[in-house]
Amino acid sequence: MHRDGADPHNMTAEDFLCDFCGSHWAEDRQMMEGHRGSCLCVKCLSVAYRVLAVDDDGLAPTAETTCVLCLMEGGEFPLWESPSTGALACAQCVKRAAGVVHKDPDIAWTKPAR
Ligand SMILES: [Zn+2]
Ligand SMILES: [Zn+2]
């Protein structure tokens, strides 16, 4: 999410907040942006990826669940729920984000292994 009161024409690292842990962008905490300014940091991505892609776990989607990254309601993919903010990310977004970050030479991130 974007920080309350952030100037959209002059965004700084502190203005990008992870929807899943509330931390702002930093050198070692890169962000993936979803729809409507939602953000997922690489640290939360690791946790979510482990749950959804490595352990094949997560919440089953229902009519009530909405992924904050793609805004899909009641989708077909399992979701990861952030323990700190309760925000939900679907497996499709998490896997897509992991694929992008994994290939980005500027981001030191590797897929968590079993
Ligand atoms: Zn985070
Ligand atoms: Zn999603």
GROMACS .gro file of C-alpha atoms in nm, residues 20 34-36 38 59-80 87-94 96:
model
   36
   20PHE     CA    1   0.151  -0.797   0.453
   34GLY     CA    2   0.002  -0.540  -0.726
   35HIS     CA    3  -0.322  -0.369  -0.821
   36ARG     CA    4  -0.426  -0.039  -0.661
   38SER     CA    5  -0.079  -0.296  -0.306
   59LEU     CA    6  -0.639  -2.115   0.287
   60ALA     CA    7  -0.897  -2.253   0.051
   61PRO     CA    8  -1.059  -1.969  -0.147
   62THR     CA    9  -1.420  -1.887  -0.062
   63ALA     CA   10  -1.665  -1.623  -0.182
   64GLU     CA   11  -1.532  -1.403   0.101
   65THR     CA   12  -1.161  -1.415   0.017
   66THR     CA   13  -0.998  -1.144  -0.193
   67CYS     CA   14  -0.632  -1.141  -0.294
   68VAL     CA   15  -0.505  -0.786  -0.232
   69LEU     CA   16  -0.257  -0.815  -0.519
   70CYS     CA   17  -0.487  -0.915  -0.807
   71LEU     CA   18  -0.819  -0.829  -0.638
   72MET     CA   19  -0.961  -1.165  -0.742
   73GLU     CA   20  -1.258  -1.247  -0.523
   74GLY     CA   21  -1.341  -1.605  -0.450
   75GLY     CA   22  -1.071  -1.717  -0.691
   76GLU     CA   23  -0.962  -2.071  -0.756
   77PHE     CA   24  -0.620  -2.049  -0.595
   78PRO     CA   25  -0.526  -2.113  -0.233
   79LEU     CA   26  -0.428  -1.804  -0.036
   80TRP     CA   27  -0.166  -1.705   0.217
   87ALA     CA   28  -0.402  -0.946   0.413
   88LEU     CA   29  -0.443  -1.230   0.163
   89ALA     CA   30  -0.225  -1.318  -0.135
   90CYS     CA   31  -0.324  -1.590  -0.382
   91ALA     CA   32  -0.092  -1.864  -0.503
   92GLN     CA   33  -0.103  -1.733  -0.859
   93CYS     CA   34   0.025  -1.387  -0.756
   94VAL     CA   35   0.286  -1.531  -0.522
   96ARG     CA   36   0.421  -1.501  -1.051
   0.00000   0.00000   0.00000
